[in-house]
Amino acid sequence: MDRFIIHGGHPLRGDIVIGGAKNSALKLLVAGLLTPEKLVLDNVPRIADIRTMRRLLEQHGLTVEDISGDGGTLSIGGEITNTEAPYNIVSKMRASILVLGPLLARCGEARVSLPGGCAIGTRPVDLHLKALETLGAKITLENGYIHAEAPNGLKGERVILPFASVGATENLLMAATLARGRTEIVNAAREPEIGDLVGCLNAMGARITGIGTGKLVIDGVEGLHGARYRVMPDRIECGTYACAAAITGGELRLVGGQVEHLGAVVRALEEAGVEMVQEEGAVRVQRTGALRGVDIMTEPYPGFPTDMQAQFMALLSVAEGASMVTETIFENRFMHVPELNRMGARINVHGSSAIIRGVHSLSGAPVMATDLRASFSLIIAGLAAHGETILSRVYHLDRGYEAVERKLAQCGAHIERVSD
């Protein structure tokens, strides 16, 4: 099992290339189930979750080829020969549930294991199932599997989501592209990754309008064709490295990053004393003075993303004054707090809120990653801490971030990966 050894106190300076968005690329790969023709995706991140999704698609019968030689461009195509998504793959990654809609729409049936992923909350799939039932699917749960049938195909309807679920929006969106008639998704999620999925589906021949709004309208078509599409840059990776630049007092150019995708993250960073400037092809990040405490609440886009909460908390742990972070999306997403406190942070959790009283400095310590984003929060803390930080269980990190130690080291961080 790999670990990171970090010696803090070194400002980050230089360029870091922001890769393709994990939360977009996974869904675009799944979209390959909707057509027998080839879908070619550029700017695919080279991370563990992508490899897991490739295995899942291949066991459905598709061929996934690396046509770039380095994993950055993938071609997906072929006929579906198996409509079951097994537990041994789905349990590794929650995004696997998204094969349900495309398999159902294309083949009229699907058997998908209930999903896994990071242990940050229950994240029920009932919204996915109720939405697909509205389109005419018959769904039963047995032995840990979702069994869905639509032998006569799906039929477009108006679906009102009780809250703006990203996963339910995506599953319904893909299924509706091949449904008969018009589907309306009301209270749809508005994340930029939703817009990226719509862009790819439309390039494949879908008829979808309403990008960036809470109402998506899908006019079903008989079939989709192949296309070539480029995955958007990862806004969470961009925000994560922005926090790393700020906590170390350095200056980074985040190449490929887009300020417009970051929403409330930019406003929170500016309030904390961090400047983010969009330049041609990059975002420049630097501190404007001492870090200041701020209050944030995680919300659906364009609110503050739950996927940035842990990283921002690490930054606030050394900010002047007190801060409060309220988590409204996942109930178990404060598991990094005890680890940050081991490094000298002063954080107290009260229900869904954490009170952070900024300290002058952190101290290196052995810490353990508990989930994907928490992993990087501990790296951020380690970059600013005095002494040595040893981060264990970095396999969580490898699920969603590419070449972390290389990107940080080339900008002055003292970080190395070691294997037991």
PDB file of C-alpha atoms in Angstrom, residues 74-370:
ATOM      1  CA  LEU A  74     -10.385   6.643 -25.502  1.00  0.00           C
ATOM      2  CA  SER A  75     -12.615   5.102 -28.157  1.00  0.00           C
ATOM      3  CA  ILE A  76     -15.785   3.315 -26.994  1.00  0.00           C
ATOM      4  CA  GLY A  77     -17.875   1.168 -29.313  1.00  0.00           C
ATOM      5  CA  GLY A  78     -19.481  -2.178 -30.028  1.00  0.00           C
ATOM      6  CA  GLU A  79     -22.633  -4.113 -29.275  1.00  0.00           C
ATOM      7  CA  ILE A  80     -23.973  -4.744 -25.775  1.00  0.00           C
ATOM      8  CA  THR A  81     -23.775  -8.464 -25.008  1.00  0.00           C
ATOM      9  CA  ASN A  82     -24.473  -8.394 -21.260  1.00  0.00           C
ATOM     10  CA  THR A  83     -26.951  -6.187 -19.388  1.00  0.00           C
ATOM     11  CA  GLU A  84     -25.792  -7.051 -15.864  1.00  0.00           C
ATOM     12  CA  ALA A  85     -23.481  -4.737 -13.935  1.00  0.00           C
ATOM     13  CA  PRO A  86     -21.943  -7.006 -11.269  1.00  0.00           C
ATOM     14  CA  TYR A  87     -21.314  -6.255  -7.619  1.00  0.00           C
ATOM     15  CA  ASN A  88     -17.550  -6.810  -7.819  1.00  0.00           C
ATOM     16  CA  ILE A  89     -17.194  -3.769 -10.115  1.00  0.00           C
ATOM     17  CA  VAL A  90     -20.130  -1.560  -9.104  1.00  0.00           C
ATOM     18  CA  SER A  91     -19.202  -1.766  -5.411  1.00  0.00           C
ATOM     19  CA  LYS A  92     -15.921   0.019  -6.160  1.00  0.00           C
ATOM     20  CA  MET A  93     -17.498   3.174  -7.601  1.00  0.00           C
ATOM     21  CA  ARG A  94     -20.849   4.853  -7.189  1.00  0.00           C
ATOM     22  CA  ALA A  95     -20.907   6.282 -10.734  1.00  0.00           C
ATOM     23  CA  SER A  96     -21.509   2.721 -11.968  1.00  0.00           C
ATOM     24  CA  ILE A  97     -25.236   3.189 -11.234  1.00  0.00           C
ATOM     25  CA  LEU A  98     -25.349   5.389 -14.338  1.00  0.00           C
ATOM     26  CA  VAL A  99     -25.265   2.387 -16.675  1.00  0.00           C
ATOM     27  CA  LEU A 100     -28.834   1.661 -15.555  1.00  0.00           C
ATOM     28  CA  GLY A 101     -30.573   4.280 -17.715  1.00  0.00           C
ATOM     29  CA  PRO A 102     -28.615   3.671 -20.931  1.00  0.00           C
ATOM     30  CA  LEU A 103     -28.918  -0.143 -20.682  1.00  0.00           C
ATOM     31  CA  LEU A 104     -32.639   0.123 -20.044  1.00  0.00           C
ATOM     32  CA  ALA A 105     -33.180   2.554 -22.936  1.00  0.00           C
ATOM     33  CA  ARG A 106     -31.055   0.613 -25.412  1.00  0.00           C
ATOM     34  CA  CYS A 107     -31.806  -2.989 -24.466  1.00  0.00           C
ATOM     35  CA  GLY A 108     -35.116  -2.828 -22.606  1.00  0.00           C
ATOM     36  CA  GLU A 109     -33.637  -4.378 -19.477  1.00  0.00           C
ATOM     37  CA  ALA A 110     -30.820  -4.033 -16.969  1.00  0.00           C
ATOM     38  CA  ARG A 111     -29.650  -5.746 -13.790  1.00  0.00           C
ATOM     39  CA  VAL A 112     -27.358  -3.469 -11.815  1.00  0.00           C
ATOM     40  CA  SER A 113     -25.841  -4.007  -8.398  1.00  0.00           C
ATOM     41  CA  LEU A 114     -26.548  -1.380  -5.778  1.00  0.00           C
ATOM     42  CA  PRO A 115     -23.499   0.938  -5.862  1.00  0.00           C
ATOM     43  CA  GLY A 116     -20.500   1.602  -3.641  1.00  0.00           C
ATOM     44  CA  GLY A 117     -17.890   4.377  -3.596  1.00  0.00           C
ATOM     45  CA  CYS A 118     -16.551   6.589  -0.809  1.00  0.00           C
ATOM     46  CA  ALA A 119     -18.194   6.035   2.593  1.00  0.00           C
ATOM     47  CA  ILE A 120     -19.370   9.642   2.965  1.00  0.00           C
ATOM     48  CA  GLY A 121     -23.100   9.050   3.257  1.00  0.00           C
ATOM     49  CA  THR A 122     -26.060   6.933   2.238  1.00  0.00           C
ATOM     50  CA  ARG A 123     -26.659   8.608  -1.146  1.00  0.00           C
ATOM     51  CA  PRO A 124     -29.842   6.620  -1.917  1.00  0.00           C
ATOM     52  CA  VAL A 125     -30.667   5.683  -5.508  1.00  0.00           C
ATOM     53  CA  ASP A 126     -34.430   5.913  -5.065  1.00  0.00           C
ATOM     54  CA  LEU A 127     -34.563   9.136  -7.103  1.00  0.00           C
ATOM     55  CA  HIS A 128     -32.995   7.323 -10.077  1.00  0.00           C
ATOM     56  CA  LEU A 129     -35.492   4.495  -9.818  1.00  0.00           C
ATOM     57  CA  LYS A 130     -38.596   6.654  -9.377  1.00  0.00           C
ATOM     58  CA  ALA A 131     -37.592   8.814 -12.333  1.00  0.00           C
ATOM     59  CA  LEU A 132     -37.122   5.787 -14.590  1.00  0.00           C
ATOM     60  CA  GLU A 133     -40.441   4.355 -13.395  1.00  0.00           C
ATOM     61  CA  THR A 134     -42.084   7.595 -14.526  1.00  0.00           C
ATOM     62  CA  LEU A 135     -40.777   6.827 -18.025  1.00  0.00           C
ATOM     63  CA  GLY A 136     -42.428   3.400 -17.894  1.00  0.00           C
ATOM     64  CA  ALA A 137     -39.764   1.138 -16.420  1.00  0.00           C
ATOM     65  CA  LYS A 138     -40.740  -1.720 -14.102  1.00  0.00           C
ATOM     66  CA  ILE A 139     -38.213  -1.973 -11.284  1.00  0.00           C
ATOM     67  CA  THR A 140     -37.680  -4.520  -8.528  1.00  0.00           C
ATOM     68  CA  LEU A 141     -34.937  -4.876  -5.918  1.00  0.00           C
ATOM     69  CA  GLU A 142     -33.710  -8.352  -5.066  1.00  0.00           C
ATOM     70  CA  ASN A 143     -30.520  -9.801  -3.591  1.00  0.00           C
ATOM     71  CA  GLY A 144     -28.714  -6.459  -3.705  1.00  0.00           C
ATOM     72  CA  TYR A 145     -29.506  -5.835  -7.371  1.00  0.00           C
ATOM     73  CA  ILE A 146     -31.762  -3.421  -9.244  1.00  0.00           C
ATOM     74  CA  HIS A 147     -33.715  -5.293 -11.923  1.00  0.00           C
ATOM     75  CA  ALA A 148     -35.300  -2.924 -14.462  1.00  0.00           C
ATOM     76  CA  GLU A 149     -37.423  -3.802 -17.471  1.00  0.00           C
ATOM     77  CA  ALA A 150     -38.998  -1.791 -20.288  1.00  0.00           C
ATOM     78  CA  PRO A 151     -39.796  -4.384 -22.959  1.00  0.00           C
ATOM     79  CA  ASN A 152     -41.849  -1.886 -24.977  1.00  0.00           C
ATOM     80  CA  GLY A 153     -39.329   0.911 -24.580  1.00  0.00           C
ATOM     81  CA  LEU A 154     -39.448   4.066 -22.483  1.00  0.00           C
ATOM     82  CA  LYS A 155     -41.936   6.889 -23.014  1.00  0.00           C
ATOM     83  CA  GLY A 156     -41.215  10.550 -22.387  1.00  0.00           C
ATOM     84  CA  GLU A 157     -42.935  12.207 -19.424  1.00  0.00           C
ATOM     85  CA  ARG A 158     -42.560  15.226 -17.139  1.00  0.00           C
ATOM     86  CA  VAL A 159     -40.366  14.332 -14.154  1.00  0.00           C
ATOM     87  CA  ILE A 160     -40.074  16.663 -11.166  1.00  0.00           C
ATOM     88  CA  LEU A 161     -37.068  15.842  -8.999  1.00  0.00           C
ATOM     89  CA  PRO A 162     -37.606  16.569  -5.266  1.00  0.00           C
ATOM     90  CA  PHE A 163     -34.053  17.947  -5.140  1.00  0.00           C
ATOM     91  CA  ALA A 164     -31.442  18.675  -7.771  1.00  0.00           C
ATOM     92  CA  SER A 165     -29.681  15.313  -7.763  1.00  0.00           C
ATOM     93  CA  VAL A 166     -26.745  15.163 -10.168  1.00  0.00           C
ATOM     94  CA  GLY A 167     -26.820  11.385 -10.548  1.00  0.00           C
ATOM     95  CA  ALA A 168     -30.586  11.156 -11.043  1.00  0.00           C
ATOM     96  CA  THR A 169     -30.462  13.976 -13.608  1.00  0.00           C
ATOM     97  CA  GLU A 170     -27.707  12.188 -15.543  1.00  0.00           C
ATOM     98  CA  ASN A 171     -29.355   8.755 -15.479  1.00  0.00           C
ATOM     99  CA  LEU A 172     -32.699  10.149 -16.579  1.00  0.00           C
ATOM    100  CA  LEU A 173     -31.071  12.371 -19.189  1.00  0.00           C
ATOM    101  CA  MET A 174     -29.327   9.468 -20.919  1.00  0.00           C
ATOM    102  CA  ALA A 175     -32.355   7.184 -20.748  1.00  0.00           C
ATOM    103  CA  ALA A 176     -34.643   9.888 -22.174  1.00  0.00           C
ATOM    104  CA  THR A 177     -32.538  10.363 -25.320  1.00  0.00           C
ATOM    105  CA  LEU A 178     -33.963   7.090 -26.688  1.00  0.00           C
ATOM    106  CA  ALA A 179     -37.446   7.355 -25.166  1.00  0.00           C
ATOM    107  CA  ARG A 180     -40.508   7.971 -27.329  1.00  0.00           C
ATOM    108  CA  GLY A 181     -41.700  11.565 -27.243  1.00  0.00           C
ATOM    109  CA  ARG A 182     -40.654  14.432 -25.013  1.00  0.00           C
ATOM    110  CA  THR A 183     -39.215  14.226 -21.509  1.00  0.00           C
ATOM    111  CA  GLU A 184     -38.987  17.242 -19.222  1.00  0.00           C
ATOM    112  CA  ILE A 185     -36.702  17.153 -16.177  1.00  0.00           C
ATOM    113  CA  VAL A 186     -37.807  19.810 -13.700  1.00  0.00           C
ATOM    114  CA  ASN A 187     -35.423  20.835 -10.893  1.00  0.00           C
ATOM    115  CA  ALA A 188     -32.567  19.284 -12.863  1.00  0.00           C
ATOM    116  CA  ALA A 189     -29.022  19.633 -11.507  1.00  0.00           C
ATOM    117  CA  ARG A 190     -27.136  22.549 -13.094  1.00  0.00           C
ATOM    118  CA  GLU A 191     -23.525  21.513 -12.537  1.00  0.00           C
ATOM    119  CA  PRO A 192     -21.147  22.239 -15.457  1.00  0.00           C
ATOM    120  CA  GLU A 193     -20.647  18.471 -15.803  1.00  0.00           C
ATOM    121  CA  ILE A 194     -24.353  18.148 -16.665  1.00  0.00           C
ATOM    122  CA  GLY A 195     -23.810  20.650 -19.464  1.00  0.00           C
ATOM    123  CA  ASP A 196     -20.809  18.633 -20.647  1.00  0.00           C
ATOM    124  CA  LEU A 197     -22.913  15.462 -20.787  1.00  0.00           C
ATOM    125  CA  VAL A 198     -25.642  17.286 -22.731  1.00  0.00           C
ATOM    126  CA  GLY A 199     -23.019  18.629 -25.129  1.00  0.00           C
ATOM    127  CA  CYS A 200     -21.698  15.137 -25.796  1.00  0.00           C
ATOM    128  CA  LEU A 201     -25.170  13.605 -26.192  1.00  0.00           C
ATOM    129  CA  ASN A 202     -26.201  16.341 -28.628  1.00  0.00           C
ATOM    130  CA  ALA A 203     -23.014  15.704 -30.600  1.00  0.00           C
ATOM    131  CA  MET A 204     -24.204  12.076 -30.831  1.00  0.00           C
ATOM    132  CA  GLY A 205     -27.541  13.149 -32.276  1.00  0.00           C
ATOM    133  CA  ALA A 206     -29.656  13.717 -29.152  1.00  0.00           C
ATOM    134  CA  ARG A 207     -32.089  16.638 -29.010  1.00  0.00           C
ATOM    135  CA  ILE A 208     -31.687  18.306 -25.620  1.00  0.00           C
ATOM    136  CA  THR A 209     -32.243  21.931 -24.637  1.00  0.00           C
ATOM    137  CA  GLY A 210     -32.007  23.850 -21.370  1.00  0.00           C
ATOM    138  CA  ILE A 211     -28.266  23.572 -20.587  1.00  0.00           C
ATOM    139  CA  GLY A 212     -27.420  25.502 -17.432  1.00  0.00           C
ATOM    140  CA  THR A 213     -31.024  25.795 -16.266  1.00  0.00           C
ATOM    141  CA  GLY A 214     -33.176  23.822 -13.866  1.00  0.00           C
ATOM    142  CA  LYS A 215     -35.321  22.465 -16.692  1.00  0.00           C
ATOM    143  CA  LEU A 216     -33.985  20.098 -19.349  1.00  0.00           C
ATOM    144  CA  VAL A 217     -36.142  19.147 -22.318  1.00  0.00           C
ATOM    145  CA  ILE A 218     -35.280  15.956 -24.241  1.00  0.00           C
ATOM    146  CA  ASP A 219     -36.996  14.998 -27.484  1.00  0.00           C
ATOM    147  CA  GLY A 220     -36.328  11.300 -27.930  1.00  0.00           C
ATOM    148  CA  VAL A 221     -34.719   9.957 -31.109  1.00  0.00           C
ATOM    149  CA  GLU A 222     -34.653   6.461 -32.581  1.00  0.00           C
ATOM    150  CA  GLY A 223     -30.904   6.107 -32.244  1.00  0.00           C
ATOM    151  CA  LEU A 224     -27.655   7.941 -31.535  1.00  0.00           C
ATOM    152  CA  HIS A 225     -24.529   7.911 -33.670  1.00  0.00           C
ATOM    153  CA  GLY A 226     -20.815   8.137 -32.963  1.00  0.00           C
ATOM    154  CA  ALA A 227     -19.005  11.399 -32.237  1.00  0.00           C
ATOM    155  CA  ARG A 228     -15.759  12.890 -30.973  1.00  0.00           C
ATOM    156  CA  TYR A 229     -15.901  15.043 -27.862  1.00  0.00           C
ATOM    157  CA  ARG A 230     -13.439  16.692 -25.453  1.00  0.00           C
ATOM    158  CA  VAL A 231     -13.958  16.322 -21.700  1.00  0.00           C
ATOM    159  CA  MET A 232     -14.176  19.645 -19.844  1.00  0.00           C
ATOM    160  CA  PRO A 233     -11.379  20.607 -17.385  1.00  0.00           C
ATOM    161  CA  ASP A 234     -11.819  19.440 -13.804  1.00  0.00           C
ATOM    162  CA  ARG A 235     -13.152  22.344 -11.715  1.00  0.00           C
ATOM    163  CA  ILE A 236     -12.624  20.404  -8.472  1.00  0.00           C
ATOM    164  CA  GLU A 237      -8.970  19.731  -9.295  1.00  0.00           C
ATOM    165  CA  CYS A 238      -8.598  23.423 -10.156  1.00  0.00           C
ATOM    166  CA  GLY A 239     -10.123  24.516  -6.855  1.00  0.00           C
ATOM    167  CA  THR A 240      -8.040  21.969  -4.952  1.00  0.00           C
ATOM    168  CA  TYR A 241      -4.718  23.262  -6.289  1.00  0.00           C
ATOM    169  CA  ALA A 242      -5.914  26.825  -5.678  1.00  0.00           C
ATOM    170  CA  CYS A 243      -6.230  25.950  -1.978  1.00  0.00           C
ATOM    171  CA  ALA A 244      -2.740  24.401  -2.052  1.00  0.00           C
ATOM    172  CA  ALA A 245      -1.261  27.572  -3.568  1.00  0.00           C
ATOM    173  CA  ALA A 246      -3.027  29.754  -1.019  1.00  0.00           C
ATOM    174  CA  ILE A 247      -2.103  27.800   2.116  1.00  0.00           C
ATOM    175  CA  THR A 248       1.594  27.752   1.155  1.00  0.00           C
ATOM    176  CA  GLY A 249       1.680  31.443   0.235  1.00  0.00           C
ATOM    177  CA  GLY A 250       2.777  30.616  -3.300  1.00  0.00           C
ATOM    178  CA  GLU A 251       1.566  31.423  -6.792  1.00  0.00           C
ATOM    179  CA  LEU A 252       0.308  28.928  -9.366  1.00  0.00           C
ATOM    180  CA  ARG A 253      -0.929  29.052 -12.941  1.00  0.00           C
ATOM    181  CA  LEU A 254      -3.587  26.372 -13.284  1.00  0.00           C
ATOM    182  CA  VAL A 255      -3.359  25.634 -16.993  1.00  0.00           C
ATOM    183  CA  GLY A 256      -6.700  24.765 -18.567  1.00  0.00           C
ATOM    184  CA  GLY A 257      -8.675  25.906 -15.529  1.00  0.00           C
ATOM    185  CA  GLN A 258     -11.824  27.992 -15.967  1.00  0.00           C
ATOM    186  CA  VAL A 259     -12.942  30.481 -13.313  1.00  0.00           C
ATOM    187  CA  GLU A 260     -16.479  30.423 -14.732  1.00  0.00           C
ATOM    188  CA  HIS A 261     -16.846  26.755 -13.731  1.00  0.00           C
ATOM    189  CA  LEU A 262     -15.899  27.335 -10.081  1.00  0.00           C
ATOM    190  CA  GLY A 263     -18.978  29.270  -8.978  1.00  0.00           C
ATOM    191  CA  ALA A 264     -19.049  29.884  -5.230  1.00  0.00           C
ATOM    192  CA  VAL A 265     -15.498  28.566  -4.753  1.00  0.00           C
ATOM    193  CA  VAL A 266     -14.072  31.736  -6.302  1.00  0.00           C
ATOM    194  CA  ARG A 267     -16.178  33.971  -4.062  1.00  0.00           C
ATOM    195  CA  ALA A 268     -15.184  32.017  -0.944  1.00  0.00           C
ATOM    196  CA  LEU A 269     -11.486  32.128  -1.832  1.00  0.00           C
ATOM    197  CA  GLU A 270     -11.615  35.864  -2.514  1.00  0.00           C
ATOM    198  CA  GLU A 271     -13.328  36.434   0.827  1.00  0.00           C
ATOM    199  CA  ALA A 272     -10.551  34.395   2.473  1.00  0.00           C
ATOM    200  CA  GLY A 273      -7.880  36.612   0.887  1.00  0.00           C
ATOM    201  CA  VAL A 274      -7.025  34.629  -2.247  1.00  0.00           C
ATOM    202  CA  GLU A 275      -6.955  36.109  -5.746  1.00  0.00           C
ATOM    203  CA  MET A 276      -8.016  34.059  -8.772  1.00  0.00           C
ATOM    204  CA  VAL A 277      -7.550  35.705 -12.169  1.00  0.00           C
ATOM    205  CA  GLN A 278      -8.569  34.183 -15.491  1.00  0.00           C
ATOM    206  CA  GLU A 279      -5.773  34.557 -18.027  1.00  0.00           C
ATOM    207  CA  GLU A 280      -5.580  33.164 -21.521  1.00  0.00           C
ATOM    208  CA  GLY A 281      -5.706  29.391 -21.079  1.00  0.00           C
ATOM    209  CA  ALA A 282      -5.062  29.412 -17.324  1.00  0.00           C
ATOM    210  CA  VAL A 283      -6.152  30.631 -13.885  1.00  0.00           C
ATOM    211  CA  ARG A 284      -3.563  32.486 -11.807  1.00  0.00           C
ATOM    212  CA  VAL A 285      -3.872  31.985  -8.035  1.00  0.00           C
ATOM    213  CA  GLN A 286      -2.071  33.799  -5.217  1.00  0.00           C
ATOM    214  CA  ARG A 287      -2.713  35.099  -1.735  1.00  0.00           C
ATOM    215  CA  THR A 288      -3.325  38.833  -1.344  1.00  0.00           C
ATOM    216  CA  GLY A 289      -2.384  38.900   2.351  1.00  0.00           C
ATOM    217  CA  ALA A 290      -3.110  36.905   5.486  1.00  0.00           C
ATOM    218  CA  LEU A 291      -5.789  34.240   5.162  1.00  0.00           C
ATOM    219  CA  ARG A 292      -9.108  35.235   6.726  1.00  0.00           C
ATOM    220  CA  GLY A 293     -11.779  32.993   8.204  1.00  0.00           C
ATOM    221  CA  VAL A 294     -15.034  32.670   6.250  1.00  0.00           C
ATOM    222  CA  ASP A 295     -18.306  30.767   6.613  1.00  0.00           C
ATOM    223  CA  ILE A 296     -19.399  28.385   3.866  1.00  0.00           C
ATOM    224  CA  MET A 297     -22.322  26.039   3.286  1.00  0.00           C
ATOM    225  CA  THR A 298     -22.270  23.260   0.725  1.00  0.00           C
ATOM    226  CA  GLU A 299     -25.123  23.439  -1.777  1.00  0.00           C
ATOM    227  CA  PRO A 300     -25.982  22.246  -5.272  1.00  0.00           C
ATOM    228  CA  TYR A 301     -24.368  24.257  -8.075  1.00  0.00           C
ATOM    229  CA  PRO A 302     -23.904  27.206  -8.321  1.00  0.00           C
ATOM    230  CA  GLY A 303     -23.491  26.962  -4.554  1.00  0.00           C
ATOM    231  CA  PHE A 304     -20.313  25.790  -2.809  1.00  0.00           C
ATOM    232  CA  PRO A 305     -19.573  22.183  -3.887  1.00  0.00           C
ATOM    233  CA  THR A 306     -19.393  19.431  -1.318  1.00  0.00           C
ATOM    234  CA  ASP A 307     -16.378  18.074  -3.245  1.00  0.00           C
ATOM    235  CA  MET A 308     -14.387  21.188  -2.180  1.00  0.00           C
ATOM    236  CA  GLN A 309     -15.428  21.227   1.469  1.00  0.00           C
ATOM    237  CA  ALA A 310     -12.531  19.203   2.927  1.00  0.00           C
ATOM    238  CA  GLN A 311      -9.850  21.082   0.961  1.00  0.00           C
ATOM    239  CA  PHE A 312     -11.280  24.438   1.982  1.00  0.00           C
ATOM    240  CA  MET A 313     -11.433  23.346   5.611  1.00  0.00           C
ATOM    241  CA  ALA A 314      -7.702  22.610   5.538  1.00  0.00           C
ATOM    242  CA  LEU A 315      -7.116  26.141   4.252  1.00  0.00           C
ATOM    243  CA  LEU A 316      -9.338  27.675   6.949  1.00  0.00           C
ATOM    244  CA  SER A 317      -7.482  25.778   9.678  1.00  0.00           C
ATOM    245  CA  VAL A 318      -4.641  28.334   9.429  1.00  0.00           C
ATOM    246  CA  ALA A 319      -6.784  31.398   8.647  1.00  0.00           C
ATOM    247  CA  GLU A 320      -7.144  34.303  11.059  1.00  0.00           C
ATOM    248  CA  GLY A 321     -10.275  34.193  13.182  1.00  0.00           C
ATOM    249  CA  ALA A 322     -13.073  31.649  13.244  1.00  0.00           C
ATOM    250  CA  SER A 323     -14.914  29.951  10.385  1.00  0.00           C
ATOM    251  CA  MET A 324     -17.946  27.722  10.105  1.00  0.00           C
ATOM    252  CA  VAL A 325     -18.424  25.016   7.473  1.00  0.00           C
ATOM    253  CA  THR A 326     -21.912  23.548   7.116  1.00  0.00           C
ATOM    254  CA  GLU A 327     -22.344  20.340   5.116  1.00  0.00           C
ATOM    255  CA  THR A 328     -25.823  19.876   3.631  1.00  0.00           C
ATOM    256  CA  ILE A 329     -25.158  17.226   0.976  1.00  0.00           C
ATOM    257  CA  PHE A 330     -23.535  14.210   2.707  1.00  0.00           C
ATOM    258  CA  GLU A 331     -23.944  13.386   6.386  1.00  0.00           C
ATOM    259  CA  ASN A 332     -20.569  11.659   6.870  1.00  0.00           C
ATOM    260  CA  ARG A 333     -18.294  14.158   5.178  1.00  0.00           C
ATOM    261  CA  PHE A 334     -16.397  15.380   8.234  1.00  0.00           C
ATOM    262  CA  MET A 335     -14.248  12.270   8.614  1.00  0.00           C
ATOM    263  CA  HIS A 336     -11.117  14.300   7.831  1.00  0.00           C
ATOM    264  CA  VAL A 337     -11.627  16.501  10.915  1.00  0.00           C
ATOM    265  CA  PRO A 338      -9.921  14.184  13.452  1.00  0.00           C
ATOM    266  CA  GLU A 339      -6.929  13.856  11.105  1.00  0.00           C
ATOM    267  CA  LEU A 340      -6.599  17.626  10.683  1.00  0.00           C
ATOM    268  CA  ASN A 341      -6.832  17.991  14.465  1.00  0.00           C
ATOM    269  CA  ARG A 342      -3.957  15.526  14.808  1.00  0.00           C
ATOM    270  CA  MET A 343      -1.893  18.088  12.906  1.00  0.00           C
ATOM    271  CA  GLY A 344      -2.801  20.871  15.347  1.00  0.00           C
ATOM    272  CA  ALA A 345      -5.987  22.236  13.806  1.00  0.00           C
ATOM    273  CA  ARG A 346      -8.754  23.377  16.164  1.00  0.00           C
ATOM    274  CA  ILE A 347     -11.982  22.076  14.656  1.00  0.00           C
ATOM    275  CA  ASN A 348     -15.128  21.092  16.537  1.00  0.00           C
ATOM    276  CA  VAL A 349     -18.060  19.384  14.842  1.00  0.00           C
ATOM    277  CA  HIS A 350     -21.614  20.135  15.935  1.00  0.00           C
ATOM    278  CA  GLY A 351     -24.097  18.131  13.889  1.00  0.00           C
ATOM    279  CA  SER A 352     -23.847  19.233  10.281  1.00  0.00           C
ATOM    280  CA  SER A 353     -21.511  22.145  11.032  1.00  0.00           C
ATOM    281  CA  ALA A 354     -17.831  22.404  11.898  1.00  0.00           C
ATOM    282  CA  ILE A 355     -16.373  25.367  13.777  1.00  0.00           C
ATOM    283  CA  ILE A 356     -12.761  26.113  12.819  1.00  0.00           C
ATOM    284  CA  ARG A 357     -10.610  28.376  14.972  1.00  0.00           C
ATOM    285  CA  GLY A 358      -7.550  29.260  12.948  1.00  0.00           C
ATOM    286  CA  VAL A 359      -4.125  28.399  14.345  1.00  0.00           C
ATOM    287  CA  HIS A 360      -0.803  30.028  13.567  1.00  0.00           C
ATOM    288  CA  SER A 361       0.690  26.840  12.130  1.00  0.00           C
ATOM    289  CA  LEU A 362       0.158  23.090  11.735  1.00  0.00           C
ATOM    290  CA  SER A 363       2.569  20.287  12.654  1.00  0.00           C
ATOM    291  CA  GLY A 364       3.383  17.231  10.575  1.00  0.00           C
ATOM    292  CA  ALA A 365       1.921  13.941  11.800  1.00  0.00           C
ATOM    293  CA  PRO A 366       0.976  10.458  10.572  1.00  0.00           C
ATOM    294  CA  VAL A 367      -2.548  10.742   9.133  1.00  0.00           C
ATOM    295  CA  MET A 368      -4.915   8.501   7.223  1.00  0.00           C
ATOM    296  CA  ALA A 369      -7.114   9.283   4.209  1.00  0.00           C
ATOM    297  CA  THR A 370     -10.783   8.392   4.619  1.00  0.00           C
TER     298      THR A 370
END
